[in-house]
GROMACS .gro file of C-alpha atoms in nm:
model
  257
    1UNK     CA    1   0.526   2.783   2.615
    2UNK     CA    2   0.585   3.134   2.490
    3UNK     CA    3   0.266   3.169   2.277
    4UNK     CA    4  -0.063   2.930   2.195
    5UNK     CA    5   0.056   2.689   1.867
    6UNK     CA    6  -0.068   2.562   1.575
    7UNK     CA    7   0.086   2.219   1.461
    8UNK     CA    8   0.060   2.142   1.142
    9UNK     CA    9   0.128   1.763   1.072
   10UNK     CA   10   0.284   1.579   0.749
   11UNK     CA   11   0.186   1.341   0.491
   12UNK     CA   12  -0.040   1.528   0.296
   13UNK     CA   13  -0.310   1.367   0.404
   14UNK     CA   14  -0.219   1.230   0.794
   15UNK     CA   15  -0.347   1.357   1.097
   16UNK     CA   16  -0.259   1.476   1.480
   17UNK     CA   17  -0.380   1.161   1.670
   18UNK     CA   18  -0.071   1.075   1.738
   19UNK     CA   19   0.042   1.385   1.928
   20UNK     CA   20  -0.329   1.404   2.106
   21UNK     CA   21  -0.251   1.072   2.262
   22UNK     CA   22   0.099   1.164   2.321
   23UNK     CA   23   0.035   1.562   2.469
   24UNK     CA   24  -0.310   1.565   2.657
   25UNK     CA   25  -0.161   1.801   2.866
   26UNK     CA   26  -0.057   2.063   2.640
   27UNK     CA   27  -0.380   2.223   2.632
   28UNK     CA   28  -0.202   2.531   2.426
   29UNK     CA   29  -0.140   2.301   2.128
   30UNK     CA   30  -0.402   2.293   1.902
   31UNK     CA   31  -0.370   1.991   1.735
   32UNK     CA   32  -0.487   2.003   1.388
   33UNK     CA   33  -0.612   1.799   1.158
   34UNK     CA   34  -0.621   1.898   0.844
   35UNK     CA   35  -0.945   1.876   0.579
   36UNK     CA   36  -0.892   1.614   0.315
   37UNK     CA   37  -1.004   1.680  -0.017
   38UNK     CA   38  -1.351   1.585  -0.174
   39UNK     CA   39  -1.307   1.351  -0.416
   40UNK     CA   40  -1.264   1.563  -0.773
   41UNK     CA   41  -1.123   1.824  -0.665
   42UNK     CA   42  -0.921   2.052  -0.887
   43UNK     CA   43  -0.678   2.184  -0.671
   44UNK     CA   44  -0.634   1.960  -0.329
   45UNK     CA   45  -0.291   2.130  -0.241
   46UNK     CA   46  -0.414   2.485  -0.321
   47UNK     CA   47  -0.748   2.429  -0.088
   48UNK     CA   48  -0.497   2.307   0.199
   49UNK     CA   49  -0.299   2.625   0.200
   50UNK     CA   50  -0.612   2.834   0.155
   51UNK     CA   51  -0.734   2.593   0.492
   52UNK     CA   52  -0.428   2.646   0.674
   53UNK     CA   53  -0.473   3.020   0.659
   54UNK     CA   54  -0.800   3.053   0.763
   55UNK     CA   55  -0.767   2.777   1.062
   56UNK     CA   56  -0.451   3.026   1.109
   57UNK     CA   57  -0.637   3.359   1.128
   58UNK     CA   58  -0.915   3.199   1.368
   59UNK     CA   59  -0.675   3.078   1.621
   60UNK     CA   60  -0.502   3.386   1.630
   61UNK     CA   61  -0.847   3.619   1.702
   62UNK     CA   62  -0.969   3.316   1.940
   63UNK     CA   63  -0.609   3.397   2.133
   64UNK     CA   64  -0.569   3.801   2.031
   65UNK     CA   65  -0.194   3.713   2.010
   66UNK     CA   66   0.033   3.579   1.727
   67UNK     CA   67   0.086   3.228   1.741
   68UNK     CA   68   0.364   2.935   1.736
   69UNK     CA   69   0.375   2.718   1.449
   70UNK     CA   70   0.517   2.391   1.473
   71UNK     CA   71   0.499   2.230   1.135
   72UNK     CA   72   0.641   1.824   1.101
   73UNK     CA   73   0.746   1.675   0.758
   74UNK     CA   74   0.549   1.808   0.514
   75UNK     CA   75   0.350   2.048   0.753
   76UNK     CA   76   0.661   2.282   0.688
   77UNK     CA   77   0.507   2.387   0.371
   78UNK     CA   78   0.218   2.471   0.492
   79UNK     CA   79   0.396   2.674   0.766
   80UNK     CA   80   0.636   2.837   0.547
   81UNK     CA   81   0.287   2.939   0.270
   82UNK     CA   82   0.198   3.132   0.637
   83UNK     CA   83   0.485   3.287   0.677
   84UNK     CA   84   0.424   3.420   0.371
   85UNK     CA   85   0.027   3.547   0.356
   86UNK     CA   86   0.036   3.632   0.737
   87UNK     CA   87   0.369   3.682   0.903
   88UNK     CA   88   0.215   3.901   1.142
   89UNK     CA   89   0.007   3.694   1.322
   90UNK     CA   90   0.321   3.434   1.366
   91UNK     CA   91   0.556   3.470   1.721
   92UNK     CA   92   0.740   3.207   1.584
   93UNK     CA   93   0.807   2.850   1.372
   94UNK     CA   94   0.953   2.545   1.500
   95UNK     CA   95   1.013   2.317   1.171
   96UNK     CA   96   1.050   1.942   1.313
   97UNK     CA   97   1.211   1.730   1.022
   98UNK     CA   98   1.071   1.949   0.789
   99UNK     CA   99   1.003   1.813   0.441
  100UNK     CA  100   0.972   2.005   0.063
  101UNK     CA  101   1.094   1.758  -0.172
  102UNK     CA  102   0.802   1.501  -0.081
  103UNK     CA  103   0.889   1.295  -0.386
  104UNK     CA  104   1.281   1.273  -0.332
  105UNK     CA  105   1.193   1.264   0.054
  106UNK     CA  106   1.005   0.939  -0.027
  107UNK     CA  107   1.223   0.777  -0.258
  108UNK     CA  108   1.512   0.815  -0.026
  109UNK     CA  109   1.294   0.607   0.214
  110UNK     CA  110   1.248   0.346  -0.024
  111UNK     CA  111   1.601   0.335  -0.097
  112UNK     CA  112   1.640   0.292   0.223
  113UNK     CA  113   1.462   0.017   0.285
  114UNK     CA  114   1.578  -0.194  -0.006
  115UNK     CA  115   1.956  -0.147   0.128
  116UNK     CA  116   1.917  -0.208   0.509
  117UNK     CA  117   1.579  -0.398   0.604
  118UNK     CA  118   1.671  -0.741   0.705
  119UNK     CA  119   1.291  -0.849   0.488
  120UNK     CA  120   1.376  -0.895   0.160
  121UNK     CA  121   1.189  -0.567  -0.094
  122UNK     CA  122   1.249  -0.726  -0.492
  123UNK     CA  123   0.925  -0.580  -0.542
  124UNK     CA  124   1.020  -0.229  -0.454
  125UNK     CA  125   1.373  -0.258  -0.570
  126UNK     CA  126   1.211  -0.359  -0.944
  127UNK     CA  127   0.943  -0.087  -0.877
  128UNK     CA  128   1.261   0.213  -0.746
  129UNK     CA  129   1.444   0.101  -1.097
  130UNK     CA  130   1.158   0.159  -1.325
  131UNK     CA  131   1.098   0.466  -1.152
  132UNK     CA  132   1.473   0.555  -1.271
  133UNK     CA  133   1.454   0.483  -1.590
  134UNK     CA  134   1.088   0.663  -1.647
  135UNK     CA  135   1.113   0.978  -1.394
  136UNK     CA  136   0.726   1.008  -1.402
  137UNK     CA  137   0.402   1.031  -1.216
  138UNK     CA  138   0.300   0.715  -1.311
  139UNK     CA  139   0.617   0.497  -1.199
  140UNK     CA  140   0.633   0.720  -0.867
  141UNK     CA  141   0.327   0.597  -0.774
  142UNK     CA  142   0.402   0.258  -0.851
  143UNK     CA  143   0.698   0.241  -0.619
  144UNK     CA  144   0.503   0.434  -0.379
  145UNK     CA  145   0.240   0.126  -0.337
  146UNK     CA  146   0.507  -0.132  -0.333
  147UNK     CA  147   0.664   0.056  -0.064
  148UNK     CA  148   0.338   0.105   0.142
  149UNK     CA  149   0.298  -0.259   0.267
  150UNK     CA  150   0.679  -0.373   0.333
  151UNK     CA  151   0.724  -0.421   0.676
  152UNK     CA  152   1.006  -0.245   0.781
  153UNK     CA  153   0.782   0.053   0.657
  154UNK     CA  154   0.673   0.200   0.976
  155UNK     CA  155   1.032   0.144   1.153
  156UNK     CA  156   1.223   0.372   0.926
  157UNK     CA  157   1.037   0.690   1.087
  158UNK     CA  158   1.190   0.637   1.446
  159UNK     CA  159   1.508   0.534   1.641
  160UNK     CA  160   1.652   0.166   1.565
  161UNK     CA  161   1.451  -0.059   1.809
  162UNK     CA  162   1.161   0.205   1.893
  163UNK     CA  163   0.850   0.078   2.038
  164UNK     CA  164   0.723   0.349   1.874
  165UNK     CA  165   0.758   0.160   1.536
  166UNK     CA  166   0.449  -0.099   1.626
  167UNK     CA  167   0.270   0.177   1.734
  168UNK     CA  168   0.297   0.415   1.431
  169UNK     CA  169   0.195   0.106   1.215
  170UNK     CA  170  -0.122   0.073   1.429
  171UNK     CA  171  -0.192   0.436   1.429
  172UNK     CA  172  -0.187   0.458   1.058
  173UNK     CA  173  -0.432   0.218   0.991
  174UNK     CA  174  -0.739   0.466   1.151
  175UNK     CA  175  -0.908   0.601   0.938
  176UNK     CA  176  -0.850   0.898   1.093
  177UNK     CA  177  -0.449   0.909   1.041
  178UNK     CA  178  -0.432   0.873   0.699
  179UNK     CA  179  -0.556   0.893   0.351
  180UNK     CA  180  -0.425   0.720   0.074
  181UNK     CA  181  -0.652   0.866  -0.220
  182UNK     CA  182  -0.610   1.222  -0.057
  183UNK     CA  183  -0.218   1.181   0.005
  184UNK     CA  184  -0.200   1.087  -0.396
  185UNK     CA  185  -0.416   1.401  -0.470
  186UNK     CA  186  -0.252   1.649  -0.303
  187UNK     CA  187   0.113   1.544  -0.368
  188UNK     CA  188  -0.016   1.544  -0.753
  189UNK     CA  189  -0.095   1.888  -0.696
  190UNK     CA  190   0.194   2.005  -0.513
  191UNK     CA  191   0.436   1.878  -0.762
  192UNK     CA  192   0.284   2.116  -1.004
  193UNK     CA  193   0.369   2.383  -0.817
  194UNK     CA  194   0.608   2.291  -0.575
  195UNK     CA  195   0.739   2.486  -0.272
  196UNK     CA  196   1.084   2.699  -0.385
  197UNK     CA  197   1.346   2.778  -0.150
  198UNK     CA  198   1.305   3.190  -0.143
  199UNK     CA  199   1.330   3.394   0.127
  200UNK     CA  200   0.956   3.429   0.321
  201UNK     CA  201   0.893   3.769   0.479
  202UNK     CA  202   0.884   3.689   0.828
  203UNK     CA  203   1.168   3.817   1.077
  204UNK     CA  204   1.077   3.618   1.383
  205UNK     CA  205   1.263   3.311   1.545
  206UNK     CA  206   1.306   3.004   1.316
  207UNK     CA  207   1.395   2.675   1.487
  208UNK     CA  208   1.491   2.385   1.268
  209UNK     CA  209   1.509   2.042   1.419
  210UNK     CA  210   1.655   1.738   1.237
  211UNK     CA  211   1.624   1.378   1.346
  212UNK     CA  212   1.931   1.208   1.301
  213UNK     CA  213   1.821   0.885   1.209
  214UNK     CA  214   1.556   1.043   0.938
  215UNK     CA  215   1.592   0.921   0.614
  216UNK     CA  216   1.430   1.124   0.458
  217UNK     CA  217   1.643   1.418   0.409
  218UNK     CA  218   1.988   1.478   0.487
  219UNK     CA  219   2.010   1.752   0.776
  220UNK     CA  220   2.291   1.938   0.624
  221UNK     CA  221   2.153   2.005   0.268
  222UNK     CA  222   1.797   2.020   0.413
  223UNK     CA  223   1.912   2.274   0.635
  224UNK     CA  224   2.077   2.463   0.351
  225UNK     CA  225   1.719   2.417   0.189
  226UNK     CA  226   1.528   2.584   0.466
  227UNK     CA  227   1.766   2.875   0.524
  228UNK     CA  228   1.710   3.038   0.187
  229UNK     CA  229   1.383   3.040   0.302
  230UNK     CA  230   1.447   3.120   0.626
  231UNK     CA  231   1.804   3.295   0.674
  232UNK     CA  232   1.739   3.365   1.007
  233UNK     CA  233   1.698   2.988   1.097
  234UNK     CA  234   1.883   2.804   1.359
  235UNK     CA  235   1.934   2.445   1.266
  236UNK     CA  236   2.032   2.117   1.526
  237UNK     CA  237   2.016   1.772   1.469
  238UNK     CA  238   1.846   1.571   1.771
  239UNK     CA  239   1.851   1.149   1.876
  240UNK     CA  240   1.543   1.091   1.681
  241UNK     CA  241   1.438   0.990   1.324
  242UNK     CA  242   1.101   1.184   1.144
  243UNK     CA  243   0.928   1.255   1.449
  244UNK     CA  244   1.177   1.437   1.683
  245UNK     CA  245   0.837   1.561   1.878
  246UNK     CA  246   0.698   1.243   1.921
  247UNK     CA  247   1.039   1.089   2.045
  248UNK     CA  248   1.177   1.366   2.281
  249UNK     CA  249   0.973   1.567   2.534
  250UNK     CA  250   0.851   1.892   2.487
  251UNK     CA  251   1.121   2.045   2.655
  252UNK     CA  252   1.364   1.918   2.352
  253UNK     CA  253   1.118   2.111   2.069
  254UNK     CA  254   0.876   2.318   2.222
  255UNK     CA  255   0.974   2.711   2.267
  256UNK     CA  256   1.009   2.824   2.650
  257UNK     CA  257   0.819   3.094   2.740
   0.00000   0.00000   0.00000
């Protein structure tokens, strides 16, 4: 690896356990989780970035060197508010199916779901029309928890026929992996102020890796997305859904030295 990293995982409101099971040797990866918010809190999203920096700015005086950031799903707005504050103290960003449009990102899921999963979803596909027809907070959320315990869920982040699928389901019901409350509070916040796509003032290498199975996003207009951002970006699509890292080895995602 060409530089210690930072990874900055999705959700809002997950956490790395996943890749610290998965990478126990890559003792250059800090895998971080990051802080949920206290309950009451005025500005959860705000707090994050302000988190993200600082965890940023220690890592790279702990290592006296600028550091990789690889940033998955959401984590790529996090990596992108760096790139902004701090571009100095970044060698480079690898952005693995990275995510702005949580709410679209989300519904496409859904979507999903309701048209391919052989278990029947009339509760989500009543809950994704009222959420057409009222375009709010309050009927987001409502799809969003009829969504949350179908049970193709957890197979529509990796390949057809992972093993991986099981596994993710298991993983997300720690504690530790994620936060429902904290997930609702922070994408709240975000969708006040949203991530743009405007060019960030950092001139280094920009990576962007697309699963090809993701449903989530589309690679070509998400790519698009990320380039106004970043124009310097080089984009790929890879055999692997939302978590290209987690389904190819490190070789496939992680910058050679």
């Amino acid at each position: 690896m060409s530089s210690p990293a930072l990874f900055l995982h999705g959700g809002p409101a997950m956490g790395a356990a996943m890749e610290r099971a998965s990478y126990p040797q890559l003792a250059d990866c800090h895998w971080w989780d990051q802080p949920r918010p206290a309950a009451g809190t005025r500005r959860p999203y705000h707090d994050l970035l302000d988190a993200a920096e600082v965890e940023l700015r220690r890592l790279a005086a702990l290592h006296g060197e600028p550091l990789t950031l690889l940033a998955n799903s959401f984590g790529a707005v996090l990596a992108t508010h760096l790139a902004r504050v701090a571009p100095q103290l970044i060698a480079c960003i690898v952005l693995l199916a990275p995510v702005a449009e949580l709410e679209q990102g989300l519904l496409r899921v859904a979507r999903h779901v309701v048209q391919f999963s052989e278990v029947p979803a009339p509760a989500l596909q009543a809950a994704l029309a009222a959420h057409e027809r009222a375009q709010d907070r309050e009927s987001y959320w409502a799809m969003f928890h009829a969504l949350l315990p179908h049970p193709s869920l957890s197979s529509q982040y990796w390949l057809p026929g992972s093993s991986r699928a099981a596994w993710f389901a298991q993983m997300l019901a720690l504690p530790e992996m994620f936060d429902l409350a904290a997930h609702m509070a922070i994408a709240d916040d975000y969708q006040r102020a949203p991530l743009l796509p405007q060019a960030v003032p950092f001139s280094g290498p920009v990576e962007l890796i697309f699963g090809a199975a993701d449903p989530l996003t589309d690679a070509v207009a998400a790519a698009a997305w990320w380039r106004q951002c970043y124009p310097q970006a080089q984009a790929r699509r890879v055999a692997a859904a939302h978590f290209p890292h987690l389904e190819l080895p490190p070789s496939a995602w992680l910058p050679a030295a």
